[in-house]
mmCIF file of C-alpha atoms in Angstrom:
data_model
loop_
_atom_site.group_PDB
_atom_site.id
_atom_site.type_symbol
_atom_site.label_atom_id
_atom_site.label_comp_id
_atom_site.label_asym_id
_atom_site.label_seq_id
_atom_site.Cartn_x
_atom_site.Cartn_y
_atom_site.Cartn_z
ATOM 1 C CA UNK A 1 -11.521 -44.058 10.888
ATOM 2 C CA UNK A 2 -14.519 -42.514 9.132
ATOM 3 C CA UNK A 3 -12.456 -42.707 5.351
ATOM 4 C CA UNK A 4 -13.740 -45.055 2.878
ATOM 5 C CA UNK A 5 -12.007 -48.460 3.953
ATOM 6 C CA UNK A 6 -13.244 -50.282 0.475
ATOM 7 C CA UNK A 7 -11.590 -49.930 -2.840
ATOM 8 C CA UNK A 8 -12.953 -52.053 -5.994
ATOM 9 C CA UNK A 9 -9.245 -52.859 -8.034
ATOM 10 C CA UNK A 10 -9.325 -53.724 -11.566
ATOM 11 C CA UNK A 11 -6.971 -56.020 -13.561
ATOM 12 C CA UNK A 12 -3.097 -53.844 -13.627
ATOM 13 C CA UNK A 13 -0.186 -54.877 -13.063
ATOM 14 C CA UNK A 14 1.085 -54.863 -9.409
ATOM 15 C CA UNK A 15 4.396 -52.797 -8.242
ATOM 16 C CA UNK A 16 7.069 -53.357 -5.612
ATOM 17 C CA UNK A 17 7.223 -51.826 -2.619
ATOM 18 C CA UNK A 18 9.622 -49.838 -1.262
ATOM 19 C CA UNK A 19 9.371 -50.752 2.560
ATOM 20 C CA UNK A 20 7.611 -49.710 5.292
ATOM 21 C CA UNK A 21 6.196 -46.065 6.457
ATOM 22 C CA UNK A 22 6.651 -45.103 10.220
ATOM 23 C CA UNK A 23 3.415 -43.296 11.576
ATOM 24 C CA UNK A 24 3.538 -40.335 14.118
ATOM 25 C CA UNK A 25 2.704 -41.529 17.300
ATOM 26 C CA UNK A 26 2.865 -39.874 20.700
ATOM 27 C CA UNK A 27 5.655 -40.374 23.634
ATOM 28 C CA UNK A 28 2.573 -40.778 26.594
ATOM 29 C CA UNK A 29 5.308 -42.794 28.829
ATOM 30 C CA UNK A 30 8.663 -41.452 28.898
ATOM 31 C CA UNK A 31 11.589 -43.739 27.735
ATOM 32 C CA UNK A 32 13.317 -44.210 31.196
ATOM 33 C CA UNK A 33 9.723 -45.445 32.724
ATOM 34 C CA UNK A 34 9.475 -48.599 30.181
ATOM 35 C CA UNK A 35 11.467 -50.571 32.868
ATOM 36 C CA UNK A 36 12.737 -53.077 29.511
ATOM 37 C CA UNK A 37 16.181 -52.722 31.203
ATOM 38 C CA UNK A 38 17.825 -52.682 27.154
ATOM 39 C CA UNK A 39 16.786 -56.392 26.888
ATOM 40 C CA UNK A 40 15.830 -57.519 23.286
ATOM 41 C CA UNK A 41 12.664 -57.140 22.273
ATOM 42 C CA UNK A 42 11.173 -59.794 20.153
ATOM 43 C CA UNK A 43 8.256 -58.521 18.314
ATOM 44 C CA UNK A 44 6.169 -61.901 16.277
ATOM 45 C CA UNK A 45 4.385 -61.531 13.108
ATOM 46 C CA UNK A 46 3.091 -63.311 10.187
ATOM 47 C CA UNK A 47 5.497 -63.436 6.779
ATOM 48 C CA UNK A 48 3.229 -62.188 4.651
ATOM 49 C CA UNK A 49 4.791 -59.041 2.689
ATOM 50 C CA UNK A 50 1.594 -57.265 4.319
ATOM 51 C CA UNK A 51 1.900 -58.644 7.844
ATOM 52 C CA UNK A 52 5.913 -57.329 7.710
ATOM 53 C CA UNK A 53 5.171 -53.635 6.386
ATOM 54 C CA UNK A 54 3.077 -53.299 8.985
ATOM 55 C CA UNK A 55 4.902 -54.621 11.289
ATOM 56 C CA UNK A 56 7.924 -52.528 10.442
ATOM 57 C CA UNK A 57 5.681 -49.456 10.945
ATOM 58 C CA UNK A 58 5.461 -50.715 14.145
ATOM 59 C CA UNK A 59 9.027 -51.183 15.294
ATOM 60 C CA UNK A 60 9.402 -47.854 13.539
ATOM 61 C CA UNK A 61 7.343 -46.375 16.059
ATOM 62 C CA UNK A 62 8.840 -47.911 18.816
ATOM 63 C CA UNK A 63 12.459 -47.036 17.875
ATOM 64 C CA UNK A 64 11.459 -43.653 17.540
ATOM 65 C CA UNK A 65 9.960 -44.069 21.272
ATOM 66 C CA UNK A 66 13.059 -46.575 22.334
ATOM 67 C CA UNK A 67 16.208 -45.328 20.489
ATOM 68 C CA UNK A 68 18.353 -47.761 23.219
ATOM 69 C CA UNK A 69 16.389 -50.499 22.580
ATOM 70 C CA UNK A 70 16.728 -53.326 20.021
ATOM 71 C CA UNK A 71 13.709 -54.822 18.596
ATOM 72 C CA UNK A 72 14.196 -58.382 16.810
ATOM 73 C CA UNK A 73 11.229 -59.130 14.222
ATOM 74 C CA UNK A 74 10.038 -63.121 14.498
ATOM 75 C CA UNK A 75 8.100 -63.987 11.003
ATOM 76 C CA UNK A 76 6.272 -67.131 11.064
ATOM 77 C CA UNK A 77 2.923 -68.701 9.381
ATOM 78 C CA UNK A 78 -0.488 -69.093 10.672
ATOM 79 C CA UNK A 79 -2.988 -71.820 9.876
ATOM 80 C CA UNK A 80 -4.906 -69.365 7.654
ATOM 81 C CA UNK A 81 -1.611 -68.317 5.202
ATOM 82 C CA UNK A 82 -1.603 -72.141 5.100
ATOM 83 C CA UNK A 83 -5.334 -72.761 3.253
ATOM 84 C CA UNK A 84 -5.518 -71.183 0.069
ATOM 85 C CA UNK A 85 -8.013 -72.974 -1.441
ATOM 86 C CA UNK A 86 -11.076 -72.773 1.090
ATOM 87 C CA UNK A 87 -13.657 -69.073 1.532
ATOM 88 C CA UNK A 88 -12.581 -68.145 5.532
ATOM 89 C CA UNK A 89 -16.135 -68.166 6.245
ATOM 90 C CA UNK A 90 -16.231 -71.595 4.937
ATOM 91 C CA UNK A 91 -13.286 -72.810 7.816
ATOM 92 C CA UNK A 92 -15.200 -72.053 10.691
ATOM 93 C CA UNK A 93 -11.763 -72.208 12.592
ATOM 94 C CA UNK A 94 -11.345 -68.464 15.005
ATOM 95 C CA UNK A 95 -7.972 -67.273 15.169
ATOM 96 C CA UNK A 96 -6.898 -68.124 11.998
ATOM 97 C CA UNK A 97 -4.010 -66.088 11.696
ATOM 98 C CA UNK A 98 -2.924 -65.054 15.415
ATOM 99 C CA UNK A 99 -3.480 -68.655 16.892
ATOM 100 C CA UNK A 100 0.613 -69.780 16.058
ATOM 101 C CA UNK A 101 1.178 -65.715 17.028
ATOM 102 C CA UNK A 102 -0.266 -66.525 20.176
ATOM 103 C CA UNK A 103 1.428 -69.515 21.314
ATOM 104 C CA UNK A 104 5.045 -68.241 21.277
ATOM 105 C CA UNK A 105 3.173 -64.892 22.750
ATOM 106 C CA UNK A 106 2.427 -67.623 25.525
ATOM 107 C CA UNK A 107 5.942 -69.093 25.280
ATOM 108 C CA UNK A 108 7.674 -66.381 25.802
ATOM 109 C CA UNK A 109 8.636 -67.080 22.530
ATOM 110 C CA UNK A 110 8.158 -63.262 21.357
ATOM 111 C CA UNK A 111 7.432 -60.061 23.797
ATOM 112 C CA UNK A 112 5.043 -58.738 21.789
ATOM 113 C CA UNK A 113 2.755 -59.320 18.423
ATOM 114 C CA UNK A 114 1.365 -56.879 15.734
ATOM 115 C CA UNK A 115 -2.215 -58.211 14.263
ATOM 116 C CA UNK A 116 -4.462 -56.687 11.917
ATOM 117 C CA UNK A 117 -6.981 -56.204 14.641
ATOM 118 C CA UNK A 118 -10.095 -57.800 12.271
ATOM 119 C CA UNK A 119 -8.332 -60.760 12.900
ATOM 120 C CA UNK A 120 -8.409 -61.088 17.122
ATOM 121 C CA UNK A 121 -11.508 -62.160 18.310
ATOM 122 C CA UNK A 122 -13.982 -60.404 20.707
ATOM 123 C CA UNK A 123 -12.615 -62.644 23.133
ATOM 124 C CA UNK A 124 -9.234 -62.942 23.926
ATOM 125 C CA UNK A 125 -7.726 -66.082 25.443
ATOM 126 C CA UNK A 126 -6.814 -65.933 29.160
ATOM 127 C CA UNK A 127 -3.945 -63.518 29.633
ATOM 128 C CA UNK A 128 -3.196 -61.809 26.984
ATOM 129 C CA UNK A 129 -4.748 -58.046 25.826
ATOM 130 C CA UNK A 130 -4.518 -55.367 22.950
ATOM 131 C CA UNK A 131 -2.261 -53.630 24.026
ATOM 132 C CA UNK A 132 -2.142 -50.930 21.810
ATOM 133 C CA UNK A 133 -4.188 -50.000 18.729
ATOM 134 C CA UNK A 134 -2.633 -48.361 15.602
ATOM 135 C CA UNK A 135 -4.612 -46.536 12.927
ATOM 136 C CA UNK A 136 -4.162 -48.727 9.830
ATOM 137 C CA UNK A 137 -5.126 -52.070 7.110
ATOM 138 C CA UNK A 138 -7.842 -54.867 5.483
ATOM 139 C CA UNK A 139 -9.595 -57.971 3.587
ATOM 140 C CA UNK A 140 -12.285 -59.914 1.487
ATOM 141 C CA UNK A 141 -15.219 -61.443 2.982
ATOM 142 C CA UNK A 142 -19.073 -62.701 2.776
ATOM 143 C CA UNK A 143 -20.237 -58.980 4.590
ATOM 144 C CA UNK A 144 -18.635 -56.970 1.556
ATOM 145 C CA UNK A 145 -20.191 -59.736 -1.072
ATOM 146 C CA UNK A 146 -23.556 -59.531 0.677
ATOM 147 C CA UNK A 147 -24.081 -55.516 0.341
ATOM 148 C CA UNK A 148 -22.754 -55.504 -2.644
ATOM 149 C CA UNK A 149 -25.261 -57.992 -3.740
ATOM 150 C CA UNK A 150 -28.297 -55.783 -2.215
ATOM 151 C CA UNK A 151 -26.905 -52.830 -4.324
ATOM 152 C CA UNK A 152 -25.904 -54.724 -7.797
ATOM 153 C CA UNK A 153 -27.876 -57.637 -7.927
ATOM 154 C CA UNK A 154 -26.720 -58.141 -11.634
ATOM 155 C CA UNK A 155 -23.319 -59.006 -10.644
ATOM 156 C CA UNK A 156 -21.449 -62.379 -9.672
ATOM 157 C CA UNK A 157 -19.323 -62.585 -6.603
ATOM 158 C CA UNK A 158 -16.990 -65.795 -6.078
ATOM 159 C CA UNK A 159 -14.495 -66.050 -3.309
ATOM 160 C CA UNK A 160 -10.971 -65.512 -3.627
ATOM 161 C CA UNK A 161 -8.140 -66.300 -0.958
ATOM 162 C CA UNK A 162 -5.050 -65.612 -0.281
ATOM 163 C CA UNK A 163 -2.561 -61.909 0.098
ATOM 164 C CA UNK A 164 -2.828 -58.860 -1.515
ATOM 165 C CA UNK A 165 -0.229 -60.042 -4.386
ATOM 166 C CA UNK A 166 -1.859 -63.573 -4.610
ATOM 167 C CA UNK A 167 -5.132 -61.865 -5.504
ATOM 168 C CA UNK A 168 -3.833 -59.609 -7.801
ATOM 169 C CA UNK A 169 -2.207 -61.354 -9.581
ATOM 170 C CA UNK A 170 -5.049 -64.003 -10.040
ATOM 171 C CA UNK A 171 -6.631 -60.578 -11.100
ATOM 172 C CA UNK A 172 -4.274 -60.051 -13.713
ATOM 173 C CA UNK A 173 -3.564 -63.394 -14.809
ATOM 174 C CA UNK A 174 -7.133 -64.843 -14.912
ATOM 175 C CA UNK A 175 -10.373 -64.588 -16.515
ATOM 176 C CA UNK A 176 -12.245 -65.070 -13.582
ATOM 177 C CA UNK A 177 -12.566 -62.153 -12.513
ATOM 178 C CA UNK A 178 -13.563 -58.196 -13.886
ATOM 179 C CA UNK A 179 -12.706 -56.588 -10.024
ATOM 180 C CA UNK A 180 -11.999 -57.788 -6.692
ATOM 181 C CA UNK A 181 -12.826 -55.592 -3.540
ATOM 182 C CA UNK A 182 -10.052 -54.726 -1.142
ATOM 183 C CA UNK A 183 -9.836 -52.921 1.697
ATOM 184 C CA UNK A 184 -8.004 -49.156 0.818
ATOM 185 C CA UNK A 185 -5.616 -49.273 4.008
ATOM 186 C CA UNK A 186 -3.770 -52.406 2.553
ATOM 187 C CA UNK A 187 -3.063 -51.506 -0.739
ATOM 188 C CA UNK A 188 -2.329 -48.075 0.215
ATOM 189 C CA UNK A 189 -0.299 -49.583 3.084
ATOM 190 C CA UNK A 190 1.739 -51.505 0.521
ATOM 191 C CA UNK A 191 2.371 -48.419 -1.894
ATOM 192 C CA UNK A 192 -0.095 -49.635 -4.763
ATOM 193 C CA UNK A 193 -2.762 -47.112 -4.951
ATOM 194 C CA UNK A 194 -2.356 -46.951 -8.673
ATOM 195 C CA UNK A 195 -4.434 -50.398 -8.591
ATOM 196 C CA UNK A 196 -7.564 -48.881 -6.873
ATOM 197 C CA UNK A 197 -10.116 -48.025 -9.635
ATOM 198 C CA UNK A 198 -12.990 -46.841 -7.102
ATOM 199 C CA UNK A 199 -12.836 -45.831 -3.652
ATOM 200 C CA UNK A 200 -16.398 -47.631 -1.946
ATOM 201 C CA UNK A 201 -17.467 -45.188 1.083
ATOM 202 C CA UNK A 202 -20.190 -46.190 3.888
ATOM 203 C CA UNK A 203 -22.742 -45.343 1.717
ATOM 204 C CA UNK A 204 -21.688 -47.924 -0.594
ATOM 205 C CA UNK A 205 -19.857 -50.668 2.142
ATOM 206 C CA UNK A 206 -19.579 -50.690 5.355
ATOM 207 C CA UNK A 207 -16.896 -52.368 6.121
ATOM 208 C CA UNK A 208 -15.436 -55.175 9.155
ATOM 209 C CA UNK A 209 -15.105 -54.911 12.539
ATOM 210 C CA UNK A 210 -11.329 -53.280 12.986
ATOM 211 C CA UNK A 211 -10.931 -52.580 9.636
ATOM 212 C CA UNK A 212 -8.042 -50.140 9.138
ATOM 213 C CA UNK A 213 -6.825 -50.649 12.889
ATOM 214 C CA UNK A 214 -3.456 -52.274 13.999
ATOM 215 C CA UNK A 215 -3.303 -53.885 17.022
ATOM 216 C CA UNK A 216 -0.167 -55.581 19.416
ATOM 217 C CA UNK A 217 -1.238 -58.732 21.300
ATOM 218 C CA UNK A 218 0.620 -58.402 24.562
ATOM 219 C CA UNK A 219 0.749 -60.834 27.466
ATOM 220 C CA UNK A 220 -1.505 -58.873 30.286
ATOM 221 C CA UNK A 221 -0.099 -59.316 33.444
ATOM 222 C CA UNK A 222 3.463 -57.986 31.710
ATOM 223 C CA UNK A 223 3.582 -54.588 32.447
ATOM 224 C CA UNK A 224 6.816 -53.595 31.214
ATOM 225 C CA UNK A 225 5.882 -54.173 27.849
ATOM 226 C CA UNK A 226 2.669 -53.341 28.298
ATOM 227 C CA UNK A 227 3.609 -49.974 29.338
ATOM 228 C CA UNK A 228 6.092 -49.557 26.966
ATOM 229 C CA UNK A 229 3.806 -50.301 24.065
ATOM 230 C CA UNK A 230 1.094 -48.051 25.631
ATOM 231 C CA UNK A 231 2.137 -45.451 23.986
ATOM 232 C CA UNK A 232 1.254 -46.316 20.405
ATOM 233 C CA UNK A 233 -2.674 -46.124 21.310
ATOM 234 C CA UNK A 234 -4.454 -43.825 18.981
ATOM 235 C CA UNK A 235 -6.842 -42.806 21.149
ATOM 236 C CA UNK A 236 -9.681 -41.914 18.084
ATOM 237 C CA UNK A 237 -8.767 -45.584 16.606
ATOM 238 C CA UNK A 238 -9.402 -47.157 20.204
ATOM 239 C CA UNK A 239 -13.014 -45.678 21.080
ATOM 240 C CA UNK A 240 -14.177 -46.578 17.626
ATOM 241 C CA UNK A 241 -12.604 -50.078 17.741
ATOM 242 C CA UNK A 242 -14.088 -50.787 21.383
ATOM 243 C CA UNK A 243 -17.231 -49.813 19.761
ATOM 244 C CA UNK A 244 -17.222 -51.894 16.992
ATOM 245 C CA UNK A 245 -15.873 -55.384 19.173
ATOM 246 C CA UNK A 246 -18.646 -54.822 21.403
ATOM 247 C CA UNK A 247 -21.302 -54.610 18.741
ATOM 248 C CA UNK A 248 -19.898 -57.490 17.547
ATOM 249 C CA UNK A 249 -19.412 -59.407 20.742
ATOM 250 C CA UNK A 250 -22.935 -58.514 21.668
ATOM 251 C CA UNK A 251 -24.378 -60.210 18.252
ATOM 252 C CA UNK A 252 -22.543 -62.781 18.167
ATOM 253 C CA UNK A 253 -20.869 -62.604 14.982
ATOM 254 C CA UNK A 254 -17.884 -63.716 13.123
ATOM 255 C CA UNK A 255 -16.163 -64.570 9.506
ATOM 256 C CA UNK A 256 -19.283 -66.685 9.121
ATOM 257 C CA UNK A 257 -22.066 -63.984 8.775
ATOM 258 C CA UNK A 258 -22.448 -60.680 7.195
ATOM 259 C CA UNK A 259 -22.182 -57.738 10.075
ATOM 260 C CA UNK A 260 -20.613 -54.404 8.929
ATOM 261 C CA UNK A 261 -20.126 -51.244 10.477
ATOM 262 C CA UNK A 262 -18.970 -47.436 10.486
ATOM 263 C CA UNK A 263 -17.482 -45.252 13.333
ATOM 264 C CA UNK A 264 -17.048 -41.472 13.374
ATOM 265 C CA UNK A 265 -15.766 -39.652 15.705
ATOM 266 C CA UNK A 266 -16.397 -36.048 15.674
ATOM 267 C CA UNK A 267 -17.029 -33.198 18.416
ATOM 268 C CA UNK A 268 -17.010 -34.941 21.500
ATOM 269 C CA UNK A 269 -19.355 -37.672 20.019
ATOM 270 C CA UNK A 270 -18.526 -41.179 18.945
ATOM 271 C CA UNK A 271 -21.059 -42.532 15.730
ATOM 272 C CA UNK A 272 -21.705 -46.330 15.126
ATOM 273 C CA UNK A 273 -23.353 -47.626 11.925
ATOM 274 C CA UNK A 274 -23.685 -51.348 12.605
ATOM 275 C CA UNK A 275 -25.852 -53.456 10.077
ATOM 276 C CA UNK A 276 -26.271 -57.061 9.819
ATOM 277 C CA UNK A 277 -27.367 -59.014 5.990
ATOM 278 C CA UNK A 278 -28.249 -62.175 5.162
ATOM 279 C CA UNK A 279 -26.272 -63.878 2.435
ATOM 280 C CA UNK A 280 -27.526 -62.511 -0.654
ATOM 281 C CA UNK A 281 -28.179 -59.167 0.979
ATOM 282 C CA UNK A 282 -31.699 -59.132 0.357
ATOM 283 C CA UNK A 283 -32.395 -59.303 3.841
ATOM 284 C CA UNK A 284 -30.767 -56.393 6.471
ATOM 285 C CA UNK A 285 -31.180 -54.610 9.295
ATOM 286 C CA UNK A 286 -29.265 -50.919 9.579
ATOM 287 C CA UNK A 287 -29.333 -48.456 12.590
ATOM 288 C CA UNK A 288 -27.034 -45.271 14.026
ATOM 289 C CA UNK A 289 -26.786 -44.857 17.532
ATOM 290 C CA UNK A 290 -24.719 -41.890 19.546
ATOM 291 C CA UNK A 291 -22.649 -41.448 22.624
ATOM 292 C CA UNK A 292 -20.979 -38.629 24.052
ATOM 293 C CA UNK A 293 -16.811 -39.709 24.832
ATOM 294 C CA UNK A 294 -15.376 -36.395 26.156
ATOM 295 C CA UNK A 295 -14.148 -37.256 29.302
ATOM 296 C CA UNK A 296 -11.209 -35.563 31.016
ATOM 297 C CA UNK A 297 -8.352 -38.261 31.467
ATOM 298 C CA UNK A 298 -7.881 -38.928 35.100
ATOM 299 C CA UNK A 299 -5.350 -40.943 37.259
ATOM 300 C CA UNK A 300 -6.264 -44.361 37.709
ATOM 301 C CA UNK A 301 -3.405 -46.162 38.910
ATOM 302 C CA UNK A 302 -4.144 -49.273 41.129
ATOM 303 C CA UNK A 303 -6.332 -52.108 40.176
ATOM 304 C CA UNK A 304 -8.307 -50.306 37.181
ATOM 305 C CA UNK A 305 -4.673 -50.816 35.355
ATOM 306 C CA UNK A 306 -5.437 -54.082 34.038
ATOM 307 C CA UNK A 307 -9.306 -52.937 33.101
ATOM 308 C CA UNK A 308 -10.026 -54.502 29.623
ATOM 309 C CA UNK A 309 -13.011 -53.479 26.887
ATOM 310 C CA UNK A 310 -13.077 -56.499 24.890
ATOM 311 C CA UNK A 311 -9.442 -57.028 25.288
ATOM 312 C CA UNK A 312 -8.397 -54.137 25.230
ATOM 313 C CA UNK A 313 -6.222 -52.477 27.392
ATOM 314 C CA UNK A 314 -5.527 -48.536 27.142
ATOM 315 C CA UNK A 315 -4.312 -46.876 30.180
ATOM 316 C CA UNK A 316 -3.931 -43.703 28.350
ATOM 317 C CA UNK A 317 -7.679 -43.036 27.135
ATOM 318 C CA UNK A 318 -10.191 -41.906 30.086
ATOM 319 C CA UNK A 319 -11.816 -45.053 31.279
ATOM 320 C CA UNK A 320 -15.606 -43.324 31.316
ATOM 321 C CA UNK A 321 -14.551 -42.819 27.456
ATOM 322 C CA UNK A 322 -13.710 -46.423 26.276
ATOM 323 C CA UNK A 323 -17.324 -48.035 29.155
ATOM 324 C CA UNK A 324 -19.129 -45.554 26.736
ATOM 325 C CA UNK A 325 -17.678 -46.424 23.843
ATOM 326 C CA UNK A 326 -18.422 -50.084 24.974
ATOM 327 C CA UNK A 327 -22.066 -49.342 26.142
ATOM 328 C CA UNK A 328 -23.051 -47.843 22.485
ATOM 329 C CA UNK A 329 -21.655 -51.089 20.943
ATOM 330 C CA UNK A 330 -23.332 -53.378 22.954
ATOM 331 C CA UNK A 331 -27.202 -50.907 23.142
ATOM 332 C CA UNK A 332 -26.759 -50.805 19.058
ATOM 333 C CA UNK A 333 -26.582 -54.260 18.542
ATOM 334 C CA UNK A 334 -29.096 -54.696 20.955
ATOM 335 C CA UNK A 335 -31.529 -52.860 19.193
ATOM 336 C CA UNK A 336 -30.261 -54.660 16.042
ATOM 337 C CA UNK A 337 -31.333 -57.628 17.707
ATOM 338 C CA UNK A 338 -34.654 -56.586 19.460
ATOM 339 C CA UNK A 339 -35.906 -55.882 15.656
ATOM 340 C CA UNK A 340 -34.788 -59.446 14.404
ATOM 341 C CA UNK A 341 -30.900 -59.546 13.743
ATOM 342 C CA UNK A 342 -30.822 -62.660 15.102
ATOM 343 C CA UNK A 343 -33.130 -64.582 13.097
ATOM 344 C CA UNK A 344 -30.942 -63.096 9.803
ATOM 345 C CA UNK A 345 -27.050 -64.129 11.181
ATOM 346 C CA UNK A 346 -28.760 -67.496 12.382
ATOM 347 C CA UNK A 347 -29.912 -68.155 8.632
ATOM 348 C CA UNK A 348 -26.775 -66.641 7.357
ATOM 349 C CA UNK A 349 -24.813 -68.772 9.273
ATOM 350 C CA UNK A 350 -27.457 -72.398 8.286
ATOM 351 C CA UNK A 351 -26.885 -71.255 4.804
ATOM 352 C CA UNK A 352 -22.869 -70.701 4.014
ATOM 353 C CA UNK A 353 -22.374 -74.160 6.568
ATOM 354 C CA UNK A 354 -24.409 -75.790 4.148
ATOM 355 C CA UNK A 355 -22.909 -74.462 1.181
#
C-alpha cells in the first residue's frame, strides 16, 4: 500500500493485454467449510477491459482455493460507463460504477461483485458488505489536479474521461494533452508498464481513498458466500483501507472535492497521512497520525461475525486492529476539521458545482 499509486503517461502506443494474472492468497478457510454445496457462483463485474482483468484475478484466486466450484462471470454496464462526456466530479451521482451491480446482487442475479474499492461509497446500502479486500487498481480526478496545480502552477489541467484504453487513445491521437495522470496499478494490471513515463510518489501526489485495492461486495447475510470470499482478504490492505475510508467518511468527502491520503503499515504501526485541497491547490491542510495495530487474532465467533468497519467485514483480521484503524481515520479527519478543513471542502464543492 505504500508504493506510488499514480503515474504520468506520455504519448505512445497502447499494447493489447495477454489476460489476467492470478495473485496469491492464503487459504484461511478450508474448502469443505465454505458451505456453497458445489453450486455455480455468479460473479458480477463491469464490462470494461480493466474491470474484467481485475475480476478474472479474483476468480482465479477463488478457483485455486475452491477447485470443485464453478464460477460464472456476469458482465454489465454501469451509469459511469455510459456517461463519458462529463467529469465524474460534475455528475454528482453516487455509486456511478456500482449501482447496477448492487441491484443485480440484491435481486440474487449474482452472488458477489468485484469493484475498485475507490468506487464504493463509505456507507454501503443496507444489506451489503465488503466481504474481501484484495491488494491491487486506479482513476483520474480533482484530487490529483489540485495537488499537481499546487506543485506545478504553470501547467494547465483538463478533464479526461473513459476507460484506460479510451484515455490512452485520446492522448495518442489528439493534441489536447501532453501527458495524462493515471493510477500506476491499473496500467500494471493491464500489462502496459511501458506507457509509464514517471511515477509520482506521496511527496508529489497523495492518492484516493481505497486506491489500488479491489473490493468483493456480497450480501451481508449470505454467510456461505461471505465465508468463501473472506479467504481473499489481504490483512494489511484491510487495515489501510479501513483507516482511509473512516477518514473520508468523517470528512463527508467524495469525488466532488479533493481529498487525498497515503497509508503505510510498518512494524505494527499504521501511519495515515490525509489532506484536503482547494480546487486550484492554493489552500490545503495536511497531517499525519499513527496508531498501533499489532493485536493477536482472537476467536470472535458469534455476534461479532457481522461487525462492519466502514462497510468492511473482515473475520480474519483482529477486531481490535480494525477498530484502531477506524479510530485513526476518524481522529485524523477530526484534526483537519478543527484546523478549517470543512471550509476548504465547502468552497471546493461550491466552486465545482458552479463550474
